[in-house]
């Protein structure tokens, strides 16, 4: 019975929540979390597809879930312009066994952007909203999110030349004699005060943090 169900691709997929609502004026709502549960005795691979991939960043859009475990999928809205208010998008989570490519099951989650939580209607969706959403998804296509799998950030090309040069200057400054030292072959005009060395050490520390983040 289970093998027939798997072959047909009707494996139930358990995802929470089933609807994502983003609010333009609430920065904290721009990041949402989908939790994918795996109650089965075998591991599952998953893939996240979307009808509007350019509007969202999906961290870890592909991955695996161990048996009887769950995984959190972070979704961030990247474009909260007014032209997207009230537009319904869809995410599709496809799951399959580790050794197979064919999807065993899928679950779709709606996503919409609203201007403000304070303007959220107290009642459930109106019939007009339901009708508009059905019309919008009648011929919807899903696209992979691989281009936005991680946070949007510059490619790790290493620190800039200016950062490296500034770091070298600070290191040389720290190596120079302190003002007042007598036994030194370095010319007196190259002796630095304690305050100048403290500034150089502080700048060098900041540059180190910048380099580690790139």
mmCIF file of C-alpha atoms in Angstrom:
data_model
loop_
_atom_site.group_PDB
_atom_site.id
_atom_site.type_symbol
_atom_site.label_atom_id
_atom_site.label_comp_id
_atom_site.label_asym_id
_atom_site.label_seq_id
_atom_site.Cartn_x
_atom_site.Cartn_y
_atom_site.Cartn_z
ATOM 1 C CA UNK A 1 0.000 0.000 0.000
ATOM 2 C CA UNK A 2 2.818 2.363 0.930
ATOM 3 C CA UNK A 3 4.804 1.580 -2.205
ATOM 4 C CA UNK A 4 1.777 2.328 -4.393
ATOM 5 C CA UNK A 5 1.221 5.605 -2.600
ATOM 6 C CA UNK A 6 4.871 6.609 -3.013
ATOM 7 C CA UNK A 7 4.846 5.726 -6.694
ATOM 8 C CA UNK A 8 1.844 7.972 -7.254
ATOM 9 C CA UNK A 9 3.562 10.918 -5.542
ATOM 10 C CA UNK A 10 0.796 11.317 -2.974
ATOM 11 C CA UNK A 11 2.918 11.177 0.152
ATOM 12 C CA UNK A 12 1.415 13.606 2.697
ATOM 13 C CA UNK A 13 3.733 16.539 3.396
ATOM 14 C CA UNK A 14 3.499 18.229 6.783
ATOM 15 C CA UNK A 15 4.376 21.939 6.791
ATOM 16 C CA UNK A 16 3.558 24.710 9.247
ATOM 17 C CA UNK A 17 2.299 27.330 8.733
ATOM 18 C CA UNK A 18 0.353 26.911 5.503
ATOM 19 C CA UNK A 19 0.149 30.671 4.899
ATOM 20 C CA UNK A 20 2.783 33.398 5.191
ATOM 21 C CA UNK A 21 1.739 37.011 5.733
ATOM 22 C CA UNK A 22 4.341 39.795 5.473
ATOM 23 C CA UNK A 23 3.689 43.380 6.603
ATOM 24 C CA UNK A 24 5.515 46.211 4.847
ATOM 25 C CA UNK A 25 5.669 48.456 7.915
ATOM 26 C CA UNK A 26 6.832 45.702 10.274
ATOM 27 C CA UNK A 27 10.468 44.839 9.686
ATOM 28 C CA UNK A 28 10.366 41.742 11.888
ATOM 29 C CA UNK A 29 7.638 40.187 9.700
ATOM 30 C CA UNK A 30 9.844 40.319 6.593
ATOM 31 C CA UNK A 31 11.456 37.106 7.883
ATOM 32 C CA UNK A 32 9.207 34.065 8.170
ATOM 33 C CA UNK A 33 9.971 30.457 9.052
ATOM 34 C CA UNK A 34 8.427 27.356 7.501
ATOM 35 C CA UNK A 35 8.818 24.136 9.458
ATOM 36 C CA UNK A 36 8.875 20.903 7.477
ATOM 37 C CA UNK A 37 8.144 17.759 9.506
ATOM 38 C CA UNK A 38 9.172 14.219 8.615
ATOM 39 C CA UNK A 39 7.104 11.696 10.625
ATOM 40 C CA UNK A 40 8.235 8.776 8.466
ATOM 41 C CA UNK A 41 10.786 6.028 9.069
ATOM 42 C CA UNK A 42 12.972 7.120 6.154
ATOM 43 C CA UNK A 43 14.867 10.317 5.351
ATOM 44 C CA UNK A 44 13.437 12.854 2.911
ATOM 45 C CA UNK A 45 15.022 15.300 0.508
ATOM 46 C CA UNK A 46 13.189 18.578 -0.030
ATOM 47 C CA UNK A 47 13.195 21.390 -2.559
ATOM 48 C CA UNK A 48 11.464 24.767 -2.321
ATOM 49 C CA UNK A 49 9.938 26.259 -5.477
ATOM 50 C CA UNK A 50 8.162 29.600 -5.822
ATOM 51 C CA UNK A 51 5.904 31.396 -8.302
ATOM 52 C CA UNK A 52 7.857 34.657 -7.744
ATOM 53 C CA UNK A 53 11.442 33.735 -6.785
ATOM 54 C CA UNK A 54 12.805 37.249 -7.358
ATOM 55 C CA UNK A 55 10.722 38.626 -4.483
ATOM 56 C CA UNK A 56 12.039 36.241 -1.854
ATOM 57 C CA UNK A 57 15.227 34.888 -0.373
ATOM 58 C CA UNK A 58 14.981 31.258 0.718
ATOM 59 C CA UNK A 59 17.823 30.159 2.956
ATOM 60 C CA UNK A 60 18.579 26.491 2.270
ATOM 61 C CA UNK A 61 16.031 25.987 -0.493
ATOM 62 C CA UNK A 62 17.168 22.363 -0.786
ATOM 63 C CA UNK A 63 18.150 19.914 1.909
ATOM 64 C CA UNK A 64 17.250 16.783 3.824
ATOM 65 C CA UNK A 65 15.163 15.875 6.855
ATOM 66 C CA UNK A 66 16.074 12.900 9.025
ATOM 67 C CA UNK A 67 13.383 10.386 9.996
ATOM 68 C CA UNK A 68 10.992 11.704 12.665
ATOM 69 C CA UNK A 69 12.695 15.097 12.671
ATOM 70 C CA UNK A 70 11.919 18.554 11.367
ATOM 71 C CA UNK A 71 13.781 21.381 9.677
ATOM 72 C CA UNK A 72 13.201 25.148 9.626
ATOM 73 C CA UNK A 73 13.269 26.958 6.275
ATOM 74 C CA UNK A 74 13.831 30.717 6.532
ATOM 75 C CA UNK A 75 12.025 32.881 3.952
ATOM 76 C CA UNK A 76 12.647 36.615 3.643
ATOM 77 C CA UNK A 77 10.638 39.070 1.570
ATOM 78 C CA UNK A 78 13.055 41.107 -0.541
ATOM 79 C CA UNK A 79 10.674 43.576 -2.203
ATOM 80 C CA UNK A 80 8.051 45.287 -0.026
ATOM 81 C CA UNK A 81 7.022 47.978 -2.504
ATOM 82 C CA UNK A 82 3.336 49.043 -2.557
ATOM 83 C CA UNK A 83 2.877 47.498 -6.007
ATOM 84 C CA UNK A 84 3.088 44.067 -4.342
ATOM 85 C CA UNK A 85 0.422 44.707 -1.701
ATOM 86 C CA UNK A 86 -2.320 42.090 -1.786
ATOM 87 C CA UNK A 87 -0.547 39.936 -4.395
ATOM 88 C CA UNK A 88 -0.631 36.227 -3.571
ATOM 89 C CA UNK A 89 2.434 34.106 -4.281
ATOM 90 C CA UNK A 90 2.933 30.413 -3.688
ATOM 91 C CA UNK A 91 5.739 28.263 -2.364
ATOM 92 C CA UNK A 92 5.783 24.569 -3.205
ATOM 93 C CA UNK A 93 7.715 22.131 -1.036
ATOM 94 C CA UNK A 94 8.551 18.931 -2.897
ATOM 95 C CA UNK A 95 9.867 15.911 -1.040
ATOM 96 C CA UNK A 96 11.457 12.710 -2.261
ATOM 97 C CA UNK A 97 13.479 9.811 -0.916
ATOM 98 C CA UNK A 98 17.239 10.281 -0.695
ATOM 99 C CA UNK A 99 17.927 7.832 -3.533
ATOM 100 C CA UNK A 100 15.184 9.074 -5.880
ATOM 101 C CA UNK A 101 14.578 12.153 -7.984
ATOM 102 C CA UNK A 102 10.850 11.731 -8.423
ATOM 103 C CA UNK A 103 8.775 13.797 -6.021
ATOM 104 C CA UNK A 104 6.877 11.619 -3.570
ATOM 105 C CA UNK A 105 4.694 14.454 -2.341
ATOM 106 C CA UNK A 106 4.246 18.201 -2.354
ATOM 107 C CA UNK A 107 2.670 20.918 -0.274
ATOM 108 C CA UNK A 108 1.853 24.460 -1.309
ATOM 109 C CA UNK A 109 2.017 27.486 0.973
ATOM 110 C CA UNK A 110 0.557 30.885 0.080
ATOM 111 C CA UNK A 111 2.403 34.142 0.764
ATOM 112 C CA UNK A 112 1.101 37.687 0.615
ATOM 113 C CA UNK A 113 2.351 41.165 1.455
ATOM 114 C CA UNK A 114 0.081 43.587 3.304
ATOM 115 C CA UNK A 115 0.750 47.270 4.044
ATOM 116 C CA UNK A 116 0.228 47.060 7.813
ATOM 117 C CA UNK A 117 -0.818 44.647 10.536
ATOM 118 C CA UNK A 118 -3.132 47.342 11.911
ATOM 119 C CA UNK A 119 -5.130 47.207 8.659
ATOM 120 C CA UNK A 120 -5.533 43.431 8.810
ATOM 121 C CA UNK A 121 -9.217 42.520 8.476
ATOM 122 C CA UNK A 122 -10.665 40.867 11.590
ATOM 123 C CA UNK A 123 -12.603 38.269 9.573
ATOM 124 C CA UNK A 124 -11.246 35.515 7.360
ATOM 125 C CA UNK A 125 -10.579 36.031 3.658
ATOM 126 C CA UNK A 126 -13.477 37.526 1.764
ATOM 127 C CA UNK A 127 -15.027 35.729 -1.186
ATOM 128 C CA UNK A 128 -13.442 38.296 -3.525
ATOM 129 C CA UNK A 129 -9.992 37.500 -2.130
ATOM 130 C CA UNK A 130 -10.583 33.770 -2.504
ATOM 131 C CA UNK A 131 -11.763 34.223 -6.082
ATOM 132 C CA UNK A 132 -8.827 36.482 -6.978
ATOM 133 C CA UNK A 133 -6.356 34.041 -5.486
ATOM 134 C CA UNK A 134 -7.832 31.075 -7.396
ATOM 135 C CA UNK A 135 -7.732 33.037 -10.655
ATOM 136 C CA UNK A 136 -4.130 34.076 -10.040
ATOM 137 C CA UNK A 137 -2.961 30.514 -9.360
ATOM 138 C CA UNK A 138 -4.985 28.892 -12.149
ATOM 139 C CA UNK A 139 -1.985 28.738 -14.500
ATOM 140 C CA UNK A 140 0.829 29.478 -12.054
ATOM 141 C CA UNK A 141 4.355 28.244 -12.682
ATOM 142 C CA UNK A 142 6.859 27.347 -9.990
ATOM 143 C CA UNK A 143 10.539 28.188 -10.264
ATOM 144 C CA UNK A 144 13.552 27.016 -8.297
ATOM 145 C CA UNK A 145 15.060 29.272 -5.652
ATOM 146 C CA UNK A 146 18.649 28.169 -6.154
ATOM 147 C CA UNK A 147 19.770 31.672 -7.182
ATOM 148 C CA UNK A 148 18.725 32.978 -3.758
ATOM 149 C CA UNK A 149 19.726 30.033 -1.631
ATOM 150 C CA UNK A 150 21.726 32.148 0.786
ATOM 151 C CA UNK A 151 21.641 35.710 2.013
ATOM 152 C CA UNK A 152 22.343 38.309 -0.658
ATOM 153 C CA UNK A 153 25.903 39.444 -0.070
ATOM 154 C CA UNK A 154 28.970 40.166 -2.198
ATOM 155 C CA UNK A 155 30.933 37.160 -3.406
ATOM 156 C CA UNK A 156 33.734 36.185 -1.099
ATOM 157 C CA UNK A 157 36.529 37.800 -3.073
ATOM 158 C CA UNK A 158 38.610 38.699 -0.026
ATOM 159 C CA UNK A 159 39.323 42.144 1.471
ATOM 160 C CA UNK A 160 39.808 45.175 -0.771
ATOM 161 C CA UNK A 161 43.257 46.580 -1.544
ATOM 162 C CA UNK A 162 42.519 49.702 0.512
ATOM 163 C CA UNK A 163 41.640 47.567 3.545
ATOM 164 C CA UNK A 164 44.881 45.585 3.231
ATOM 165 C CA UNK A 165 47.012 48.734 2.846
ATOM 166 C CA UNK A 166 45.358 50.412 5.813
ATOM 167 C CA UNK A 167 45.927 47.298 7.883
ATOM 168 C CA UNK A 168 49.629 47.247 6.954
ATOM 169 C CA UNK A 169 49.991 50.914 7.930
ATOM 170 C CA UNK A 170 48.450 50.200 11.329
ATOM 171 C CA UNK A 171 50.739 47.209 11.879
ATOM 172 C CA UNK A 172 53.831 49.259 10.981
ATOM 173 C CA UNK A 173 52.650 52.024 13.331
ATOM 174 C CA UNK A 174 52.388 49.541 16.194
ATOM 175 C CA UNK A 175 55.918 48.258 15.476
ATOM 176 C CA UNK A 176 57.511 51.714 15.571
ATOM 177 C CA UNK A 177 59.136 52.911 18.805
ATOM 178 C CA UNK A 178 57.060 54.797 21.352
ATOM 179 C CA UNK A 179 57.799 58.472 21.880
ATOM 180 C CA UNK A 180 60.417 58.846 24.612
ATOM 181 C CA UNK A 181 62.345 55.635 23.953
ATOM 182 C CA UNK A 182 66.079 56.363 24.006
ATOM 183 C CA UNK A 183 67.716 53.164 22.756
ATOM 184 C CA UNK A 184 66.409 53.009 19.184
ATOM 185 C CA UNK A 185 68.030 53.286 15.757
ATOM 186 C CA UNK A 186 64.783 54.591 14.270
ATOM 187 C CA UNK A 187 64.748 58.372 13.632
ATOM 188 C CA UNK A 188 62.987 60.404 16.347
ATOM 189 C CA UNK A 189 60.375 61.777 13.913
ATOM 190 C CA UNK A 190 59.100 58.211 13.451
ATOM 191 C CA UNK A 191 58.514 57.695 17.171
ATOM 192 C CA UNK A 192 54.787 57.655 17.931
ATOM 193 C CA UNK A 193 52.908 58.682 21.016
ATOM 194 C CA UNK A 194 50.914 56.165 23.067
ATOM 195 C CA UNK A 195 47.637 57.749 21.934
ATOM 196 C CA UNK A 196 48.554 57.322 18.256
ATOM 197 C CA UNK A 197 49.398 53.667 18.856
ATOM 198 C CA UNK A 198 46.089 53.134 20.623
ATOM 199 C CA UNK A 199 44.278 54.580 17.598
ATOM 200 C CA UNK A 200 46.262 52.316 15.269
ATOM 201 C CA UNK A 201 45.406 49.261 17.403
ATOM 202 C CA UNK A 202 41.719 50.208 17.421
ATOM 203 C CA UNK A 203 41.614 50.676 13.626
ATOM 204 C CA UNK A 204 43.480 47.405 13.110
ATOM 205 C CA UNK A 205 40.898 45.609 15.258
ATOM 206 C CA UNK A 206 38.039 47.049 13.195
ATOM 207 C CA UNK A 207 39.755 46.043 9.954
ATOM 208 C CA UNK A 208 40.222 42.501 11.267
ATOM 209 C CA UNK A 209 36.490 42.242 11.970
ATOM 210 C CA UNK A 210 35.690 43.507 8.454
ATOM 211 C CA UNK A 211 38.065 40.997 6.853
ATOM 212 C CA UNK A 212 36.600 38.098 8.840
ATOM 213 C CA UNK A 213 33.077 39.000 7.677
ATOM 214 C CA UNK A 214 33.987 39.113 3.975
#
